[in-house]
JSON list of C-alpha atoms in Angstrom, two decimals:
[
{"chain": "S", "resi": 470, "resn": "UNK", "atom": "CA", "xyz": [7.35, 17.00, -23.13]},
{"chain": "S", "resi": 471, "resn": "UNK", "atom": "CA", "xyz": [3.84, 17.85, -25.06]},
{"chain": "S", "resi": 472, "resn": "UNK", "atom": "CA", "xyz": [1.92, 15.66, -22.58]},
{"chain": "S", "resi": 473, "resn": "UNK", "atom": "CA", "xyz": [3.73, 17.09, -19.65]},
{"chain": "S", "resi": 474, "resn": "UNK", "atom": "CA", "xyz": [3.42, 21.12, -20.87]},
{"chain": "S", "resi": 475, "resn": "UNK", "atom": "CA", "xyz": [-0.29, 20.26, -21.42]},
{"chain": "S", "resi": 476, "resn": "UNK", "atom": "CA", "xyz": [-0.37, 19.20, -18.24]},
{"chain": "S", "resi": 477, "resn": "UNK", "atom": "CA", "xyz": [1.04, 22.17, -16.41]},
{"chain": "S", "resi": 478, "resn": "UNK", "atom": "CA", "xyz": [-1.25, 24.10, -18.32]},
{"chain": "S", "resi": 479, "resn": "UNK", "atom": "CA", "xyz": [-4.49, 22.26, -17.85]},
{"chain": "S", "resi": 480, "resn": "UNK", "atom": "CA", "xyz": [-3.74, 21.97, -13.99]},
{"chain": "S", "resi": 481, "resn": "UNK", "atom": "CA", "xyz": [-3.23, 25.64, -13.74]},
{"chain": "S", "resi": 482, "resn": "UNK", "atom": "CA", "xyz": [-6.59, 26.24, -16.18]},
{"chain": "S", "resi": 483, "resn": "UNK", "atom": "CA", "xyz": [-5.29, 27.56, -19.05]},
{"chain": "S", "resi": 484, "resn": "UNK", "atom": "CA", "xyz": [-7.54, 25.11, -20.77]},
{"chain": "S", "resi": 485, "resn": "UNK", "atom": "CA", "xyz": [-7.06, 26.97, -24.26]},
{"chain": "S", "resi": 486, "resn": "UNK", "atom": "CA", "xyz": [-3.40, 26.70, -23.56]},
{"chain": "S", "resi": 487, "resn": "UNK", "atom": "CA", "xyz": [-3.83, 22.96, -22.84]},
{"chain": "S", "resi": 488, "resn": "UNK", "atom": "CA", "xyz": [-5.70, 22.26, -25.85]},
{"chain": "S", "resi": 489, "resn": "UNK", "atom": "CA", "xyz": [-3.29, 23.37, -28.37]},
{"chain": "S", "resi": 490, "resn": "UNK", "atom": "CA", "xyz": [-0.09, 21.81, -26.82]},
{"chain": "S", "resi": 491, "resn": "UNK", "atom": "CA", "xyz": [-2.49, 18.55, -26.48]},
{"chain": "S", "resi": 492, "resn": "UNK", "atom": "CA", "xyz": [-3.58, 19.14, -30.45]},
{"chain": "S", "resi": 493, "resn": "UNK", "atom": "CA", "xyz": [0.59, 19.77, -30.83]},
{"chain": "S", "resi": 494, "resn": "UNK", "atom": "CA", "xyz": [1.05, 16.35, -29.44]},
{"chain": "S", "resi": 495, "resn": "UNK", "atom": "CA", "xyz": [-1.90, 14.60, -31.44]},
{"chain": "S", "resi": 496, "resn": "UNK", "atom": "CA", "xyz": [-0.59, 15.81, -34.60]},
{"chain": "S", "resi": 497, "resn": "UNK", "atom": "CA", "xyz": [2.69, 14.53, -33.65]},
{"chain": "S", "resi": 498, "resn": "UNK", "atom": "CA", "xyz": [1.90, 11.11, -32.35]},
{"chain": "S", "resi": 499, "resn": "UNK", "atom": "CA", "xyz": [-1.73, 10.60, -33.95]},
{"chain": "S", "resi": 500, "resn": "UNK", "atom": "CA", "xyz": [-1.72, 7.13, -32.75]},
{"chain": "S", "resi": 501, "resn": "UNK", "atom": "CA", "xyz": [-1.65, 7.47, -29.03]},
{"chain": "S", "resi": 502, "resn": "UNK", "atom": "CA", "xyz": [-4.19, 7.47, -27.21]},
{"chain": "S", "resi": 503, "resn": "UNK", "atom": "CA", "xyz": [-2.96, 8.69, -23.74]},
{"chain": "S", "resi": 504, "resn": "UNK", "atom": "CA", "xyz": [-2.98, 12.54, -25.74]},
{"chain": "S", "resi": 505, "resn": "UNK", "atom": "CA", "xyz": [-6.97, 11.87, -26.11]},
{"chain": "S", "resi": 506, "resn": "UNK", "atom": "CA", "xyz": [-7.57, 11.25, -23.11]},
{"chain": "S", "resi": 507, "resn": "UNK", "atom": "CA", "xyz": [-5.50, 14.45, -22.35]},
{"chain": "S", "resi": 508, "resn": "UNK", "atom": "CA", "xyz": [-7.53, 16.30, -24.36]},
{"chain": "S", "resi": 509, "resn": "UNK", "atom": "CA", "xyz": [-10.89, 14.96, -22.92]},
{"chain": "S", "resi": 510, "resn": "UNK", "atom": "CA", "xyz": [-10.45, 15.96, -19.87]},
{"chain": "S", "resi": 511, "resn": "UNK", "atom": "CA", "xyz": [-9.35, 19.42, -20.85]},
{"chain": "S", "resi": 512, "resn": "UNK", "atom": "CA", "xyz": [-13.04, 19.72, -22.17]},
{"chain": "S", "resi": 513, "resn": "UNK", "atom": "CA", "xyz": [-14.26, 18.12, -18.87]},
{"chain": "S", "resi": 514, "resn": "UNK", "atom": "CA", "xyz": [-12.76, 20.04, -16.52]},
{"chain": "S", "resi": 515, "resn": "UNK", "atom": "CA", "xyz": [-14.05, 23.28, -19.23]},
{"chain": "S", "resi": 516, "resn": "UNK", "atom": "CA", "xyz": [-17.51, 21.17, -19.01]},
{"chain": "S", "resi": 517, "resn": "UNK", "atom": "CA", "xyz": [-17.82, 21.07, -22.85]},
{"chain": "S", "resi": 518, "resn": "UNK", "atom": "CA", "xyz": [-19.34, 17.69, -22.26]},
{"chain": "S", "resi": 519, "resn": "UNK", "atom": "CA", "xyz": [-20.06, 17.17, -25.71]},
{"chain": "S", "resi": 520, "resn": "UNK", "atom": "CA", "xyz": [-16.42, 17.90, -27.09]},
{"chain": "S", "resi": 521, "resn": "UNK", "atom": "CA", "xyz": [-15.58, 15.24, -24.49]},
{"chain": "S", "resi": 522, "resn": "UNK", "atom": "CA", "xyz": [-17.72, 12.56, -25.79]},
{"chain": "S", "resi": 523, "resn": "UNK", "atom": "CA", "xyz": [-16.64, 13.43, -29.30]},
{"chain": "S", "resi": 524, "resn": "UNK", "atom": "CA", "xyz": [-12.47, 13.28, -28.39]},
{"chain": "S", "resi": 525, "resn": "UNK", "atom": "CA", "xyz": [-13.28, 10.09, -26.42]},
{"chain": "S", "resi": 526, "resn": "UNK", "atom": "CA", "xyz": [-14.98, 8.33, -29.63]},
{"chain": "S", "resi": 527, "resn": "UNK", "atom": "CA", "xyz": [-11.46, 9.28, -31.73]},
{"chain": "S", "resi": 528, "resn": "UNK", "atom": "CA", "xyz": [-9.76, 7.71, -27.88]},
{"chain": "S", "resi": 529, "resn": "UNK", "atom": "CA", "xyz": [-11.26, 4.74, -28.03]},
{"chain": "S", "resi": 530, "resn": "UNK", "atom": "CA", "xyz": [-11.49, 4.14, -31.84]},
{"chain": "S", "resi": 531, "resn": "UNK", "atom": "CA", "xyz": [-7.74, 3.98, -31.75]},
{"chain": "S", "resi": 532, "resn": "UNK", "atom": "CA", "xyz": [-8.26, 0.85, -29.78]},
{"chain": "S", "resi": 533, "resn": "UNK", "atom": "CA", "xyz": [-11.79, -0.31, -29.38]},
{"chain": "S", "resi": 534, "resn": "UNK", "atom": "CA", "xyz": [-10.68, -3.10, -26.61]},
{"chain": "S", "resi": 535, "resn": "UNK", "atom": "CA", "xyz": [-8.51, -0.81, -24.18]},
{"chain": "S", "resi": 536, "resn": "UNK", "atom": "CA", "xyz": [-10.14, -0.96, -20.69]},
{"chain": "S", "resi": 537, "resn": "UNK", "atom": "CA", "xyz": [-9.40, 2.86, -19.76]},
{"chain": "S", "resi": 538, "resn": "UNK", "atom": "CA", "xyz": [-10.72, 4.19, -23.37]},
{"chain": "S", "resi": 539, "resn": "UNK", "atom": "CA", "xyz": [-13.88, 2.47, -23.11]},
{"chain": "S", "resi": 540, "resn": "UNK", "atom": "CA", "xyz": [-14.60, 3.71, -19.24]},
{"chain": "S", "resi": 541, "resn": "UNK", "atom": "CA", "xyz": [-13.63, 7.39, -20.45]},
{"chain": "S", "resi": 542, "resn": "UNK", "atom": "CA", "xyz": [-16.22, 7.37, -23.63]},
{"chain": "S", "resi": 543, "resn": "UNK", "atom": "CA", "xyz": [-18.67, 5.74, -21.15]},
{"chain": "S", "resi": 544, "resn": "UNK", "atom": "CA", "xyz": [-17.41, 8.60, -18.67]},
{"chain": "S", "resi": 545, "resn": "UNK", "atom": "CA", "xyz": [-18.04, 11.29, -21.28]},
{"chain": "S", "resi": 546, "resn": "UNK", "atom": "CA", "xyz": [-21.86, 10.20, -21.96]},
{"chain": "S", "resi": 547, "resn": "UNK", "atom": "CA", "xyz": [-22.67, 9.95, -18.03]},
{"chain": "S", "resi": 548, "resn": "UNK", "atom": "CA", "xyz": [-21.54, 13.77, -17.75]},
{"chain": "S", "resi": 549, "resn": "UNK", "atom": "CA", "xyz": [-23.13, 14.84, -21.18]},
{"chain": "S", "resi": 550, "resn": "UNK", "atom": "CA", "xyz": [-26.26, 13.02, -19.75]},
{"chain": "S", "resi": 551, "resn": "UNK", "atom": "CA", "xyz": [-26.15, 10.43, -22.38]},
{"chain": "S", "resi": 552, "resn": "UNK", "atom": "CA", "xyz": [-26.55, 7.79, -19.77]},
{"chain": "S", "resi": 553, "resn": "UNK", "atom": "CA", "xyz": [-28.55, 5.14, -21.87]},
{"chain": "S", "resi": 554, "resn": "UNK", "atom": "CA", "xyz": [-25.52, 5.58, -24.68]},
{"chain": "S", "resi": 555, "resn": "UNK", "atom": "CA", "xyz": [-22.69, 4.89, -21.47]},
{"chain": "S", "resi": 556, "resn": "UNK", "atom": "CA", "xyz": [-25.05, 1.73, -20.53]},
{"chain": "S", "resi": 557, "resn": "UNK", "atom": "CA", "xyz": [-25.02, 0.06, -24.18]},
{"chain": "S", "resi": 558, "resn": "UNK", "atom": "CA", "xyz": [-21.61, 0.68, -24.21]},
{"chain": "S", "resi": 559, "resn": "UNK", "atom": "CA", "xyz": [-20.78, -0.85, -20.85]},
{"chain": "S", "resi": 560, "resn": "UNK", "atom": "CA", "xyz": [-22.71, -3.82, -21.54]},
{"chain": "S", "resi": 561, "resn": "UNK", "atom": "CA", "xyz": [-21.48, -3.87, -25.42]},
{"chain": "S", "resi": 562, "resn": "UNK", "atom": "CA", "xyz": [-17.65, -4.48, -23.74]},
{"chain": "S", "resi": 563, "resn": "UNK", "atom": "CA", "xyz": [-18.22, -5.28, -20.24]},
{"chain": "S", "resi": 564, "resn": "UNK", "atom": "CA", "xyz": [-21.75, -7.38, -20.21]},
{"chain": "S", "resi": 565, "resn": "UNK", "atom": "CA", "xyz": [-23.12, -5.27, -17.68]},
{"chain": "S", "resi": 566, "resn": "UNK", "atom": "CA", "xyz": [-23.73, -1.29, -16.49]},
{"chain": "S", "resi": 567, "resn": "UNK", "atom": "CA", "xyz": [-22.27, -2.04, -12.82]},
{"chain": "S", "resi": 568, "resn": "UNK", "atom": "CA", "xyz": [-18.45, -1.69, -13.83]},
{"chain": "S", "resi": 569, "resn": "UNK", "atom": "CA", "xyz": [-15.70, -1.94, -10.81]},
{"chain": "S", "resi": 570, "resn": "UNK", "atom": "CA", "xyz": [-14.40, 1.28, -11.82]},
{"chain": "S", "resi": 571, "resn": "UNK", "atom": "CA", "xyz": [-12.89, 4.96, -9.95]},
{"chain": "S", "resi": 572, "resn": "UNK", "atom": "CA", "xyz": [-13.64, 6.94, -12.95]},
{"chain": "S", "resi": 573, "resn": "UNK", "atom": "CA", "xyz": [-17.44, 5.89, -12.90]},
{"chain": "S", "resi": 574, "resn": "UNK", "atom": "CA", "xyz": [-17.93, 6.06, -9.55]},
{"chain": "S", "resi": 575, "resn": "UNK", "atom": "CA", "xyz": [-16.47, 9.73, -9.59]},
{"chain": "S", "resi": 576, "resn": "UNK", "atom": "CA", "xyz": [-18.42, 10.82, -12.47]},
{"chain": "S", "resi": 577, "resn": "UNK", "atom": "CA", "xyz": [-21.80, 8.92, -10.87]},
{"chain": "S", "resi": 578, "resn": "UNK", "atom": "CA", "xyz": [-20.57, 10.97, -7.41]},
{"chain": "S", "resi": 579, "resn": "UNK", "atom": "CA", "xyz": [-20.22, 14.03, -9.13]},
{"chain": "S", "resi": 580, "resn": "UNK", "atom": "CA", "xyz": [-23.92, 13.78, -11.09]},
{"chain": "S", "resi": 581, "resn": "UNK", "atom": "CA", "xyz": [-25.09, 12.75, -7.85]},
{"chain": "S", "resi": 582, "resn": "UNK", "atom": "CA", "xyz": [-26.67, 9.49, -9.35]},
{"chain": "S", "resi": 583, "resn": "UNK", "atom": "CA", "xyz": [-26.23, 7.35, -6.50]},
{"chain": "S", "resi": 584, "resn": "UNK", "atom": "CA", "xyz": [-28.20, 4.42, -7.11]},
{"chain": "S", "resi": 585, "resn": "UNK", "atom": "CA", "xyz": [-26.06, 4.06, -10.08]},
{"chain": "S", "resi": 586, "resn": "UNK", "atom": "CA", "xyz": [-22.90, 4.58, -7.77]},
{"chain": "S", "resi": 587, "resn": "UNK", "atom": "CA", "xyz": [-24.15, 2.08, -6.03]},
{"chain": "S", "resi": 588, "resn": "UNK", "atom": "CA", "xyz": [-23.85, -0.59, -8.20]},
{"chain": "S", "resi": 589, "resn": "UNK", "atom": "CA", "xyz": [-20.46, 0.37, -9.04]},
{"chain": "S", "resi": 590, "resn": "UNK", "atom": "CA", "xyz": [-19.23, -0.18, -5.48]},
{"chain": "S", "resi": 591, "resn": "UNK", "atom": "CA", "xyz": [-21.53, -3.47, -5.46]},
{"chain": "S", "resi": 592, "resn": "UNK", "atom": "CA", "xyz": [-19.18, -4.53, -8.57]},
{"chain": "S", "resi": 593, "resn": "UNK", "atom": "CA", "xyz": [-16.05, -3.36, -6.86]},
{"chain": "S", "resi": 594, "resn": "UNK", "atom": "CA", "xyz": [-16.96, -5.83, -3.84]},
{"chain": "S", "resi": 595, "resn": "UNK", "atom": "CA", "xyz": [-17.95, -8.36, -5.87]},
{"chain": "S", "resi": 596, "resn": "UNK", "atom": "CA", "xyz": [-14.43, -8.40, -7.45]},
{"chain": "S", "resi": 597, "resn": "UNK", "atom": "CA", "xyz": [-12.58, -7.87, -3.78]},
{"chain": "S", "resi": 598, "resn": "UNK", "atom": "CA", "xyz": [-14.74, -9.11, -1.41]},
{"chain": "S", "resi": 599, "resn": "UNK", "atom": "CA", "xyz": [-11.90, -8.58, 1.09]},
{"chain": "S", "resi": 600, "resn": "UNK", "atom": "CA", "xyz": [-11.45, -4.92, 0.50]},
{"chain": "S", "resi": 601, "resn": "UNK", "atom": "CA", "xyz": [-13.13, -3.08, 3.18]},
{"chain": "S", "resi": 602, "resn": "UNK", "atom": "CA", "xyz": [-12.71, 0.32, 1.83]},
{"chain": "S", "resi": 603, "resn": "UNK", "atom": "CA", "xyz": [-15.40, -0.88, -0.62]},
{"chain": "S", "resi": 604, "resn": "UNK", "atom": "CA", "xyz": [-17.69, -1.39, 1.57]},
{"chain": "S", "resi": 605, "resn": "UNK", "atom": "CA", "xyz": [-17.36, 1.39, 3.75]},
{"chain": "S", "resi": 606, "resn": "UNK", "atom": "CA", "xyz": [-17.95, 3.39, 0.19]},
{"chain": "S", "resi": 607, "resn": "UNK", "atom": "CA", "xyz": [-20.75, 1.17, -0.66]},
{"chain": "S", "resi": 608, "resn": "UNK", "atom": "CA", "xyz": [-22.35, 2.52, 2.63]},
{"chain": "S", "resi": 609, "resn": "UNK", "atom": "CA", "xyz": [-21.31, 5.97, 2.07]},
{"chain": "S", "resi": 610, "resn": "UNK", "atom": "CA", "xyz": [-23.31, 5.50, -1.40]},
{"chain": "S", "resi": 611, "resn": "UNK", "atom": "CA", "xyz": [-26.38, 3.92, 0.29]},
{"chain": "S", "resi": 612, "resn": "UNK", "atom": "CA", "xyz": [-26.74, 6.64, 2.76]},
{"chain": "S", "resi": 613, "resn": "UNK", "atom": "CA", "xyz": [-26.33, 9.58, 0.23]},
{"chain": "S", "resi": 614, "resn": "UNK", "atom": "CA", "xyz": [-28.70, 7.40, -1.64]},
{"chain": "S", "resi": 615, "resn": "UNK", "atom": "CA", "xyz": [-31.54, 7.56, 1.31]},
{"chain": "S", "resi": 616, "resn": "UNK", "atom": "CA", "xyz": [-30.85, 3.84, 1.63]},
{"chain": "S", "resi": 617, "resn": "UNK", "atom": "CA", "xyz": [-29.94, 4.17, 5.66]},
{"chain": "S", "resi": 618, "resn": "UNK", "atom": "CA", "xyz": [-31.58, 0.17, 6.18]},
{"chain": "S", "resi": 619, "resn": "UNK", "atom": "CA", "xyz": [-29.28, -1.11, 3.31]},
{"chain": "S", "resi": 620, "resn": "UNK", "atom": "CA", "xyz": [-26.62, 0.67, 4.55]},
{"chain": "S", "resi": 621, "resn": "UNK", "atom": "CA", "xyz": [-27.03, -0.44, 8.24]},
{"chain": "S", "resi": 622, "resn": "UNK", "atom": "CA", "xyz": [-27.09, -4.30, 6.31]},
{"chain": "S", "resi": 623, "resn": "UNK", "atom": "CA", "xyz": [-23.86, -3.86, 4.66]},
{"chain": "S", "resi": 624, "resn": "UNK", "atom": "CA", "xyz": [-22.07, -2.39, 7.85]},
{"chain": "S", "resi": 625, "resn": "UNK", "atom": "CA", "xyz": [-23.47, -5.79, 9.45]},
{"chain": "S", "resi": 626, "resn": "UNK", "atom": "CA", "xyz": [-22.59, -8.16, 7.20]},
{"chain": "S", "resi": 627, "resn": "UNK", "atom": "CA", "xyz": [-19.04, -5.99, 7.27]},
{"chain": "S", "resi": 628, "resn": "UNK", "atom": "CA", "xyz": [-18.20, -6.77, 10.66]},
{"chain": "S", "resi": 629, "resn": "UNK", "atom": "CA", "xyz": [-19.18, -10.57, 9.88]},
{"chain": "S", "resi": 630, "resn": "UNK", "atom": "CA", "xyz": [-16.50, -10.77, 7.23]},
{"chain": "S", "resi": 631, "resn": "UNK", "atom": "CA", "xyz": [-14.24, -8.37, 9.25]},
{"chain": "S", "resi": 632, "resn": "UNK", "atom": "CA", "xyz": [-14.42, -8.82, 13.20]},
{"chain": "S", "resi": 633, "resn": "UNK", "atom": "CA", "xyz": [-11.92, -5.83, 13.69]},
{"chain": "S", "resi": 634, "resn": "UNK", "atom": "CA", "xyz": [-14.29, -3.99, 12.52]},
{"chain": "S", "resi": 635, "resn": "UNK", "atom": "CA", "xyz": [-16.47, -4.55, 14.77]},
{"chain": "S", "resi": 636, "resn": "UNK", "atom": "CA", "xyz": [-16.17, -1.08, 16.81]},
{"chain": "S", "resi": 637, "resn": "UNK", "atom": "CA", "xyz": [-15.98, 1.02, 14.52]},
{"chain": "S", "resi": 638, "resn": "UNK", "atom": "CA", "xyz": [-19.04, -0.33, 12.59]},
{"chain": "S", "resi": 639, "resn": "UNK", "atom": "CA", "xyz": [-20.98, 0.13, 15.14]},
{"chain": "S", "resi": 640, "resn": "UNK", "atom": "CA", "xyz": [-19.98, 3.73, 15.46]},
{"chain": "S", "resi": 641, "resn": "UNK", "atom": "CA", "xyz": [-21.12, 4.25, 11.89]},
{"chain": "S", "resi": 642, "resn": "UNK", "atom": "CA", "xyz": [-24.40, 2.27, 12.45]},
{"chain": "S", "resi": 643, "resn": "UNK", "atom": "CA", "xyz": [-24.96, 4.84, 15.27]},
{"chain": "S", "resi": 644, "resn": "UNK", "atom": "CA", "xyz": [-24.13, 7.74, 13.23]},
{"chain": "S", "resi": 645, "resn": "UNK", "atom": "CA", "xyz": [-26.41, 6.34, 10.43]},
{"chain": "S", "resi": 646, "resn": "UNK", "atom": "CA", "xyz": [-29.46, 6.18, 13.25]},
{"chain": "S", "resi": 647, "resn": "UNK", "atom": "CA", "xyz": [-28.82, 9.40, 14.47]},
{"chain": "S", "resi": 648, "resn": "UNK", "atom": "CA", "xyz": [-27.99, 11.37, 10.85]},
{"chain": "S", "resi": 649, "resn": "UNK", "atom": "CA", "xyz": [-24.59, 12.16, 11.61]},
{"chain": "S", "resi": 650, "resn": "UNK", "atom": "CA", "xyz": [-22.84, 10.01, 9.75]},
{"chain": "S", "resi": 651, "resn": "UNK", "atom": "CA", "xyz": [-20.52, 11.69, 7.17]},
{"chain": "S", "resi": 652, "resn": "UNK", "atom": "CA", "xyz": [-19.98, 10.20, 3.82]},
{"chain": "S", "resi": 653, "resn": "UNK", "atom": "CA", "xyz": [-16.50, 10.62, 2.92]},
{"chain": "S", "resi": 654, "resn": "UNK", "atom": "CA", "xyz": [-16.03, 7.91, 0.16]},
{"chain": "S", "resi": 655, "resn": "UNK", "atom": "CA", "xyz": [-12.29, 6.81, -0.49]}
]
């Protein structure tokens, strides 16, 4: 009911209200980390980076191999511009900075660091190659990048892999030439 509550609150932004149902919640169940992560993005969505990075340290110290704690410390550096601390820490537990991942690729969309969201929707592909949707992104990233060749490239080798694609890629290849395409990545 904590979790929820804090919730309702931090949805509505009553961030201080948020907080000390969340702190309620940690005191109550010290041990789980869902109520960190809670809390985290209380101070994300305040933009007290740092108190981010610092409740996503306690997250992920709980349990140093969880997938989601390690992407939301990582997470927590990109937006308090500690992005060389998020890369050892990537490549410490996933052997490499390009991580198949929503979280980064928001955060990376939100700093506007698109040569590093980039790489995250190269990973993505890499991991489903039959996904499209990734590589529609991927060209959504390239062109918000200033990368309009690369992009044009991946739209090609798109409708290779996808024929059905065909027409619509094309579309979006115009677009690209003329500047109108618009990048709405999904």
């Amino acid at each position: 009911s904590y979790l929820f509550l804090g919730n309702i609150y931090n949805n509505i932004g009553f961030f201080n209200d948020a907080l000390n149902i969340f702190n309620k919640a940690a005191e109550l169940s010290p041990n789980k980390q869902l109520i960190y992560f809670e809390i985290a993005d209380v101070y994300i969505r305040k933009r007290d980076f740092p108190s981010a990075v610092r409740i996503s340290k306690i997250a992920l110290d709980k349990d140093p191999d969880f997938t989601t704690a390690v992407t939301n410390l990582a997470a927590a550096y990109i937006l308090n511009n500690q992005q060389v601390e998020a890369d050892a820490l990537l490549l410490e537990k996933h052997g490499t900075i390009n991580v198949a991942d929503n979280t980064l690729a928001g955060v990376y969309s939100f700093k506007k660091n698109y040569i590093r969201l980039i790489g995250v929707w190269q990973a993505f592909i890499k991991k489903s190659p039959a996904d499209l949707r990734y590589r529609i992104n991927l060209v959504g990233a390239y062109v918000l990048a200033g990368q309009r060749n690369e992009a044009i490239k991946t739209i090609e080798l798109a409708i290779e892999d996808f024929p059905q694609f065909k027409s619509e890629g094309e579309n979006y290849i115009n677009q690209i030439n003329l500047g109108t395409f618009d990048v709405v990545i999904k």
